[in-house]
Amino acid sequence: MIYLDNSATTKPHKDVLATFMLVNEQYYANPASIHRAGVESNALLTKAREQLANILHTDEKNILFTSGGTESNNAALFGIAKSSNFRGKHIITTEIEHPSILEAVKRLEEEGYEIDYLKVNKYGVISLEELQQKLRKDTIIVSIMHVNNEIGAVQPIKEAAQIIHRTCQAMFHVDAIQSFGKLPVFFNGDNGPDVISISGHKIQGLKGSGLLAFRKKPQLKAFIVGGGQEFGLRSGTVAVPQAVSLAKAARLAVEGMPGNFENFKKWSADLHHFFEQFGQEVYVLSPKDGAPHIISFSVRGLKGEILINALQKRDIIVSTSSACSSKQTKTSHVVEALNIDSRFKNGVLRLSLGAINTDEDIASFKKQFTIVMKELKGEIMQ
Ligand SMILES: Cc1ncc(COP(=O)(O)O)c(C=O)c1O
């Protein structure tokens, strides 16, 4: 099977799996227990937190473990909104965020917060001028994703951070779930984002692992209450094996990033060029200068499911543009925001490349896609 759906989830790295097994076998004690076994688990947990803090250039007290990207994004928005509403209730985000942000701000809107959505251009990129115009004294959160999961558009995070910090006291949250380990994530220094979300299973780590990293001491209301774990912010017995596996996956991802990035760039340029040969029949939504591990395209008039099935029969695994909503039949909000020709709206597919892919995988995809296009010729609407 040729797996080209790495932005939906990745195959866990074998070293991560080995770490997970080892920690489960030897460090299963509750890290909050005061006996020797608990102290040892806690020491391991602290080490994982320190390693992640080092990678992210922050303090270990600023790392909160979560169950994944959705929880991190929800926690950032609900937690910050509820701890900052004495200053205001205005929130800015973009129209192409992941549903774990969009649904959270919808909920906050129902609770009386005011939400402004930044528009994107046809490459899926926000305008910094619009950001500047929308910022207000009572803006408490700005949440902008780094790399869009459906088309790979990259937002100008560094510039946005400078504008936000220069203009108001809003906390700048960045969903770095599709960028961490793939592109350098600008997080250090006073002019960076205040808080970022990371998910373990997107970086060859485990499902059920993730984190929120703060630049300074976390300023947010507890989002899970109970026994007061995770500095009183997220109660519940800490999943030490997931935390340690996340530290391992993050280290491997960052170490492998330069080599992987070169491969992604090469494959992305190759695929852009390949799709151009289909002329008016194929439209590539991903910008050429976007994140190279995501290439979204659409075949004119063809339903995405038809293409997915035809490729699957030939052992090529790809998704619709967003695997999270791939079972939904309506056009994705990201595709709608790009305002593309309606004949291309129903068939957007996403190739998402990962560390496990090879030159041969890309060559096989191109070969099989060419055959499938010939087979489906009759179904492609003119
Ligand atoms: C940009 C982005 N944010 C958030 C999420 C949610 O992450 P998780 O699957 O870890 O809950 C995803 C998952 O696809 C994503 O791509």
Short mmCIF file of C-alpha atoms and ligand atoms in Angstrom, two decimals:
data_model
loop_
_atom_site.label_atom_id
_atom_site.label_comp_id
_atom_site.label_asym_id
_atom_site.label_seq_id
_atom_site.Cartn_x
_atom_site.Cartn_y
_atom_site.Cartn_z
CA MET A 1 0.00 0.00 0.00
CA ILE A 2 1.26 3.48 -0.85
CA TYR A 3 0.12 5.73 1.95
CA LEU A 4 -0.28 9.36 0.94
CA ASP A 5 -2.57 10.48 3.78
CA ASN A 6 0.01 11.54 6.34
CA SER A 7 -1.80 14.73 7.30
CA ALA A 8 -4.77 12.67 8.49
CA THR A 9 -2.45 10.58 10.62
CA THR A 10 0.99 9.05 10.42
CA LYS A 11 2.36 5.58 10.97
CA PRO A 12 3.99 5.65 14.42
CA HIS A 13 7.78 5.51 14.35
CA LYS A 14 9.10 2.16 15.58
CA ASP A 15 11.29 3.89 18.20
CA VAL A 16 8.20 5.69 19.49
CA LEU A 17 6.37 2.37 19.80
CA ALA A 18 9.36 0.87 21.62
CA THR A 19 9.39 3.82 24.04
CA PHE A 20 5.65 3.46 24.63
CA MET A 21 5.98 -0.24 25.44
CA LEU A 22 8.92 0.29 27.74
CA VAL A 23 7.27 3.09 29.72
CA ASN A 24 4.07 1.05 30.07
CA GLU A 25 5.99 -1.97 31.27
CA GLN A 26 8.35 -0.25 33.68
CA TYR A 27 6.88 3.11 34.66
CA TYR A 28 3.21 2.38 35.11
CA ALA A 29 2.95 3.93 38.58
CA ASN A 30 0.91 7.10 38.98
CA PRO A 31 3.32 10.06 38.76
CA ALA A 32 1.36 11.79 41.54
CA SER A 33 2.01 8.95 44.01
CA ILE A 34 4.63 9.62 46.66
CA HIS A 35 6.10 6.11 46.76
CA ARG A 36 9.31 5.22 44.94
CA ALA A 37 7.61 3.91 41.81
CA GLY A 38 5.50 7.07 41.53
CA VAL A 39 8.56 9.28 42.00
CA GLU A 40 10.29 7.40 39.17
CA SER A 41 7.28 7.87 36.84
CA ASN A 42 7.19 11.52 37.74
CA ALA A 43 10.91 11.91 37.02
CA LEU A 44 10.35 10.45 33.57
CA LEU A 45 7.39 12.76 32.98
CA THR A 46 9.47 15.76 34.04
CA LYS A 47 12.24 14.69 31.67
CA ALA A 48 9.76 14.47 28.77
CA ARG A 49 8.44 17.93 29.63
CA GLU A 50 12.00 19.31 29.75
CA GLN A 51 12.87 17.76 26.39
CA LEU A 52 9.80 19.27 24.76
CA ALA A 53 10.44 22.63 26.43
CA ASN A 54 13.98 22.55 25.01
CA ILE A 55 12.76 21.76 21.50
CA LEU A 56 10.20 24.57 21.74
CA HIS A 57 12.50 27.09 23.44
CA THR A 58 10.29 27.60 26.45
CA ASP A 59 10.22 26.65 30.11
CA GLU A 60 9.06 23.19 31.17
CA LYS A 61 6.35 24.81 33.34
CA ASN A 62 4.84 26.11 30.11
CA ILE A 63 4.18 22.68 28.59
CA LEU A 64 0.74 21.17 29.18
CA PHE A 65 0.11 17.63 28.00
CA THR A 66 -3.24 16.98 26.31
CA SER A 67 -4.91 14.14 24.44
CA GLY A 68 -4.21 15.65 21.01
CA GLY A 69 -4.73 18.57 18.69
CA THR A 70 -8.46 18.98 19.17
CA GLU A 71 -8.13 19.16 22.93
CA SER A 72 -5.19 21.57 22.68
CA ASN A 73 -7.11 23.91 20.39
CA ASN A 74 -10.30 23.75 22.50
CA ALA A 75 -8.33 24.27 25.69
CA ALA A 76 -6.47 27.28 24.31
CA LEU A 77 -9.66 29.01 23.21
CA PHE A 78 -11.95 28.16 26.12
CA GLY A 79 -9.21 28.46 28.72
CA ILE A 80 -7.88 31.82 27.54
CA ALA A 81 -11.33 33.27 26.78
CA LYS A 82 -12.54 32.44 30.26
CA SER A 83 -9.48 33.82 32.00
CA SER A 84 -9.36 37.04 29.96
CA ASN A 85 -13.00 38.08 29.63
CA PHE A 86 -12.53 40.84 32.20
CA ARG A 87 -10.47 42.62 29.48
CA GLY A 88 -12.91 42.04 26.63
CA LYS A 89 -14.77 39.43 24.61
CA HIS A 90 -13.46 39.96 21.11
CA ILE A 91 -11.76 37.06 19.31
CA ILE A 92 -10.17 36.96 15.85
CA THR A 93 -9.59 33.82 13.84
CA THR A 94 -9.59 32.87 10.15
CA GLU A 95 -12.27 31.35 7.95
CA ILE A 96 -10.08 28.34 7.12
CA GLU A 97 -9.23 27.02 10.58
CA HIS A 98 -9.69 23.40 11.55
CA PRO A 99 -13.15 22.57 13.00
CA SER A 100 -11.57 22.23 16.46
CA ILE A 101 -11.12 26.01 16.36
CA LEU A 102 -14.21 26.98 14.36
CA GLU A 103 -16.61 24.95 16.50
CA ALA A 104 -14.98 26.28 19.68
CA VAL A 105 -15.40 29.91 18.63
CA LYS A 106 -19.01 29.18 17.63
CA ARG A 107 -19.61 27.93 21.15
CA LEU A 108 -17.94 31.04 22.59
CA GLU A 109 -20.13 33.21 20.37
CA GLU A 110 -23.21 31.57 21.88
CA GLU A 111 -21.80 32.54 25.27
CA GLY A 112 -21.56 36.22 24.31
CA TYR A 113 -18.10 36.54 22.77
CA GLU A 114 -17.73 38.45 19.51
CA ILE A 115 -15.89 36.64 16.69
CA ASP A 116 -14.24 38.16 13.63
CA TYR A 117 -13.04 35.91 10.80
CA LEU A 118 -10.10 36.90 8.59
CA LYS A 119 -10.66 36.17 4.91
CA VAL A 120 -8.08 34.44 2.72
CA ASN A 121 -6.98 35.07 -0.87
CA LYS A 122 -7.08 32.41 -3.59
CA TYR A 123 -3.89 30.89 -2.22
CA GLY A 124 -5.47 30.51 1.21
CA VAL A 125 -3.41 33.27 2.84
CA ILE A 126 -4.74 35.98 5.21
CA SER A 127 -4.09 39.68 4.77
CA LEU A 128 -1.97 41.32 7.47
CA GLU A 129 -3.72 44.62 6.73
CA GLU A 130 -7.06 43.03 7.55
CA LEU A 131 -5.60 41.62 10.76
CA GLN A 132 -4.33 45.07 11.74
CA GLN A 133 -7.74 46.63 10.99
CA LYS A 134 -9.66 44.04 13.00
CA LEU A 135 -7.51 44.20 16.15
CA ARG A 136 -9.13 46.14 19.00
CA LYS A 137 -8.29 47.06 22.57
CA ASP A 138 -10.78 44.43 23.75
CA THR A 139 -9.40 41.65 21.52
CA ILE A 140 -8.40 38.86 23.88
CA ILE A 141 -7.38 36.05 21.49
CA VAL A 142 -6.14 35.84 17.94
CA SER A 143 -6.01 32.25 16.67
CA ILE A 144 -4.36 31.62 13.29
CA MET A 145 -3.23 28.23 12.03
CA HIS A 146 0.33 27.94 10.72
CA VAL A 147 -0.19 25.40 7.90
CA ASN A 148 -3.67 24.71 6.59
CA ASN A 149 -4.50 21.00 6.72
CA GLU A 150 -6.52 20.96 3.50
CA ILE A 151 -4.33 22.88 1.06
CA GLY A 152 -1.02 23.52 2.84
CA ALA A 153 -1.26 27.34 2.75
CA VAL A 154 1.27 28.86 5.15
CA GLN A 155 0.25 31.92 7.15
CA PRO A 156 2.69 34.75 7.96
CA ILE A 157 2.85 33.91 11.66
CA LYS A 158 5.95 35.94 12.51
CA GLU A 159 4.56 39.11 10.95
CA ALA A 160 1.12 38.52 12.49
CA ALA A 161 2.72 38.12 15.93
CA GLN A 162 4.54 41.42 15.59
CA ILE A 163 1.36 43.25 14.58
CA ILE A 164 -0.66 41.71 17.42
CA HIS A 165 1.91 42.41 20.13
CA ARG A 166 2.44 45.96 18.88
CA THR A 167 -1.29 46.72 18.86
CA CYS A 168 -2.96 45.11 21.85
CA GLN A 169 -2.72 42.63 24.70
CA ALA A 170 -4.42 39.75 22.90
CA MET A 171 -2.94 36.27 23.31
CA PHE A 172 -1.78 34.90 19.97
CA HIS A 173 -2.59 31.21 19.57
CA VAL A 174 -1.20 29.21 16.65
CA ASP A 175 -2.47 25.79 15.59
CA ALA A 176 0.91 24.31 14.58
CA ILE A 177 -0.48 20.79 14.18
CA GLN A 178 0.30 20.53 10.47
CA SER A 179 3.57 22.43 10.64
CA PHE A 180 5.46 21.19 13.68
CA GLY A 181 8.14 18.76 12.53
CA LYS A 182 7.57 19.70 8.88
CA LEU A 183 8.58 23.38 8.78
CA PRO A 184 10.43 25.49 11.33
CA VAL A 185 7.85 26.79 13.81
CA PHE A 186 8.66 30.31 14.96
CA PHE A 187 7.94 30.21 18.67
CA ASN A 188 10.90 31.65 20.52
CA GLY A 189 11.46 35.26 21.37
CA ASP A 190 9.13 37.99 22.57
CA ASN A 191 7.69 38.56 19.15
CA GLY A 192 6.42 35.04 18.56
CA PRO A 193 3.03 33.44 19.23
CA ASP A 194 2.02 33.15 22.90
CA VAL A 195 0.75 29.59 22.67
CA ILE A 196 0.87 26.78 20.14
CA SER A 197 -0.94 23.45 19.72
CA ILE A 198 0.81 20.24 18.68
CA SER A 199 -0.60 16.76 18.05
CA GLY A 200 1.44 13.57 18.48
CA HIS A 201 -0.16 11.44 15.79
CA LYS A 202 0.73 13.89 13.01
CA ILE A 203 4.46 13.44 13.69
CA GLN A 204 4.77 9.65 13.87
CA GLY A 205 3.77 9.75 17.52
CA LEU A 206 0.69 8.22 19.08
CA LYS A 207 -2.98 9.01 18.82
CA GLY A 208 -4.14 10.38 22.15
CA SER A 209 -1.06 12.57 22.68
CA GLY A 210 -0.56 16.28 22.23
CA LEU A 211 0.39 19.46 23.99
CA LEU A 212 -0.14 23.14 24.44
CA ALA A 213 3.08 25.11 24.74
CA PHE A 214 3.09 28.63 26.18
CA ARG A 215 5.79 31.21 25.69
CA LYS A 216 5.28 32.47 29.26
CA LYS A 217 3.44 31.18 32.33
CA PRO A 218 0.07 29.79 31.15
CA GLN A 219 -2.72 32.30 31.69
CA LEU A 220 -5.83 30.24 31.33
CA LYS A 221 -8.71 28.89 33.30
CA ALA A 222 -8.55 25.19 34.17
CA PHE A 223 -10.19 23.30 31.34
CA ILE A 224 -10.55 19.92 33.06
CA VAL A 225 -11.13 20.02 36.79
CA GLY A 226 -10.49 17.33 39.36
CA GLY A 227 -7.29 16.32 41.11
CA GLY A 228 -5.28 19.34 39.96
CA GLN A 229 -2.71 17.64 37.72
CA GLU A 230 -0.84 19.60 35.02
CA PHE A 231 -0.36 22.70 37.21
CA GLY A 232 -4.03 22.63 38.17
CA LEU A 233 -5.13 23.29 34.59
CA ARG A 234 -5.92 19.81 33.26
CA SER A 235 -6.89 17.31 35.86
CA GLY A 236 -6.67 13.57 35.39
CA THR A 237 -3.89 11.03 35.90
CA VAL A 238 -1.21 12.05 33.44
CA ALA A 239 -0.65 9.57 30.60
CA VAL A 240 3.09 9.20 31.15
CA PRO A 241 3.65 6.75 28.24
CA GLN A 242 1.93 9.17 25.83
CA ALA A 243 3.91 12.15 27.18
CA VAL A 244 7.25 10.35 26.90
CA SER A 245 6.35 9.02 23.44
CA LEU A 246 5.45 12.55 22.37
CA ALA A 247 8.86 13.82 23.47
CA LYS A 248 10.47 11.00 21.48
CA ALA A 249 8.36 11.64 18.39
CA ALA A 250 9.04 15.39 18.57
CA ARG A 251 12.78 14.84 18.81
CA LEU A 252 12.78 12.42 15.87
CA ALA A 253 10.57 14.77 13.82
CA VAL A 254 12.81 17.77 14.41
CA GLU A 255 15.98 15.78 13.71
CA GLY A 256 14.50 14.37 10.51
CA MET A 257 13.01 17.68 9.37
CA PRO A 258 15.81 19.01 7.09
CA GLY A 259 16.02 15.74 5.10
CA ASN A 260 12.26 15.26 4.94
CA PHE A 261 11.72 18.86 3.91
CA GLU A 262 14.09 18.46 0.98
CA ASN A 263 12.17 15.36 -0.13
CA PHE A 264 8.80 17.07 0.26
CA LYS A 265 10.01 20.03 -1.81
CA LYS A 266 11.29 17.75 -4.56
CA TRP A 267 8.10 15.65 -4.63
CA SER A 268 5.82 18.67 -4.44
CA ALA A 269 7.55 20.37 -7.41
CA ASP A 270 7.37 17.08 -9.31
CA LEU A 271 3.64 16.66 -8.58
CA HIS A 272 2.79 20.28 -9.47
CA HIS A 273 4.57 19.75 -12.77
CA PHE A 274 2.84 16.39 -13.28
CA PHE A 275 -0.64 17.82 -12.74
CA GLU A 276 0.07 20.67 -15.19
CA GLN A 277 0.21 18.05 -17.95
CA PHE A 278 -3.53 17.44 -17.52
CA GLY A 279 -4.25 21.02 -18.62
CA GLN A 280 -7.79 22.22 -17.89
CA GLU A 281 -8.86 18.85 -16.44
CA VAL A 282 -6.95 19.15 -13.17
CA TYR A 283 -6.79 22.16 -10.89
CA VAL A 284 -4.20 22.31 -8.12
CA LEU A 285 -5.46 24.23 -5.09
CA SER A 286 -2.24 24.13 -3.09
CA PRO A 287 -0.01 27.15 -3.62
CA LYS A 288 3.39 26.28 -5.13
CA ASP A 289 5.09 28.12 -2.27
CA GLY A 290 2.91 26.50 0.42
CA ALA A 291 3.92 23.71 2.77
CA PRO A 292 5.36 21.11 0.38
CA HIS A 293 3.95 18.08 2.21
CA ILE A 294 0.35 18.91 1.22
CA ILE A 295 -0.82 18.94 -2.39
CA SER A 296 -4.54 19.29 -3.00
CA PHE A 297 -6.02 19.00 -6.44
CA SER A 298 -9.32 18.43 -8.15
CA VAL A 299 -10.42 16.78 -11.39
CA ARG A 300 -13.04 18.80 -13.23
CA GLY A 301 -16.56 17.54 -12.62
CA LEU A 302 -15.43 14.37 -10.90
CA LYS A 303 -16.57 13.38 -7.40
CA GLY A 304 -13.67 12.88 -5.01
CA GLU A 305 -14.96 9.47 -3.81
CA ILE A 306 -14.80 8.05 -7.34
CA LEU A 307 -11.15 8.96 -7.64
CA ILE A 308 -10.33 7.76 -4.12
CA ASN A 309 -11.88 4.37 -4.88
CA ALA A 310 -10.21 4.03 -8.26
CA LEU A 311 -6.81 4.81 -6.74
CA GLN A 312 -7.47 2.57 -3.76
CA LYS A 313 -8.06 -0.39 -6.08
CA ARG A 314 -4.50 0.22 -7.20
CA ASP A 315 -3.19 0.39 -3.61
CA ILE A 316 -2.80 4.16 -3.54
CA ILE A 317 -4.28 5.68 -0.39
CA VAL A 318 -5.33 9.34 -0.55
CA SER A 319 -8.08 11.42 1.11
CA THR A 320 -10.54 14.10 0.35
CA SER A 321 -9.14 17.50 1.27
CA SER A 322 -9.82 17.13 4.97
CA ALA A 323 -9.79 13.63 6.39
CA CYS A 324 -11.55 14.89 9.52
CA SER A 325 -14.61 15.82 7.50
CA SER A 326 -14.11 13.38 4.65
CA LYS A 327 -17.33 11.57 5.47
CA GLN A 328 -19.26 14.80 5.01
CA THR A 329 -20.68 15.28 1.58
CA LYS A 330 -20.78 19.06 1.48
CA THR A 331 -17.92 21.12 0.07
CA SER A 332 -15.37 21.91 2.74
CA HIS A 333 -15.30 25.42 4.24
CA VAL A 334 -11.69 25.81 3.08
CA VAL A 335 -12.55 25.03 -0.55
CA GLU A 336 -15.53 27.42 -0.30
CA ALA A 337 -13.27 30.16 1.07
CA LEU A 338 -10.93 29.87 -1.94
CA ASN A 339 -13.77 30.67 -4.30
CA ILE A 340 -12.65 28.28 -7.03
CA ASP A 341 -14.50 27.34 -10.24
CA SER A 342 -17.57 25.36 -9.13
CA ARG A 343 -16.74 22.45 -11.48
CA PHE A 344 -13.74 21.69 -9.30
CA LYS A 345 -15.46 21.98 -5.92
CA ASN A 346 -16.74 18.44 -5.46
CA GLY A 347 -13.65 16.48 -6.15
CA VAL A 348 -10.86 17.94 -4.06
CA LEU A 349 -8.33 15.30 -3.06
CA ARG A 350 -5.35 15.73 -0.80
CA LEU A 351 -1.99 14.04 -1.14
CA SER A 352 -0.14 14.45 2.13
CA LEU A 353 3.44 13.28 2.23
CA GLY A 354 5.30 11.92 5.19
CA ALA A 355 8.64 10.65 6.40
CA ILE A 356 7.71 7.09 5.35
CA ASN A 357 7.31 8.00 1.66
CA THR A 358 9.90 7.34 -1.04
CA ASP A 359 10.68 8.41 -4.61
CA GLU A 360 9.08 5.14 -5.74
CA ASP A 361 5.79 6.04 -3.98
CA ILE A 362 5.55 9.29 -5.92
CA ALA A 363 6.42 7.55 -9.18
CA SER A 364 3.74 4.89 -8.53
CA PHE A 365 1.15 7.53 -7.72
CA LYS A 366 1.83 9.31 -11.00
CA LYS A 367 1.69 6.08 -12.99
CA GLN A 368 -1.57 4.88 -11.39
CA PHE A 369 -3.21 8.30 -11.55
CA THR A 370 -2.50 8.49 -15.28
CA ILE A 371 -4.13 5.07 -15.82
CA VAL A 372 -7.12 5.98 -13.65
CA MET A 373 -7.65 9.25 -15.54
CA LYS A 374 -7.81 7.29 -18.81
CA GLU A 375 -10.28 4.83 -17.28
CA LEU A 376 -12.51 7.57 -15.93
CA LYS A 377 -12.40 9.66 -19.07
CA GLY A 378 -16.10 9.05 -19.75
CA GLU A 379 -17.07 10.22 -16.27
CA ILE A 380 -15.15 13.50 -16.39
CA MET A 381 -17.62 16.25 -17.21
CA GLN A 382 -16.55 18.76 -19.81
C1 LIG B 1 -4.72 21.85 11.52
C2 LIG B 1 -5.31 20.83 12.44
N1 LIG B 1 -5.74 21.20 13.65
C3 LIG B 1 -6.26 20.32 14.52
C4 LIG B 1 -6.39 18.99 14.21
C5 LIG B 1 -6.95 18.02 15.21
O1 LIG B 1 -5.92 17.23 15.75
P1 LIG B 1 -6.21 15.81 16.44
O2 LIG B 1 -6.56 14.87 15.35
O3 LIG B 1 -4.93 15.46 17.13
O4 LIG B 1 -7.32 16.02 17.41
C6 LIG B 1 -5.98 18.55 12.95
C7 LIG B 1 -6.18 17.14 12.54
O5 LIG B 1 -6.33 16.82 11.38
C8 LIG B 1 -5.43 19.49 12.04
O6 LIG B 1 -5.01 19.12 10.83
#
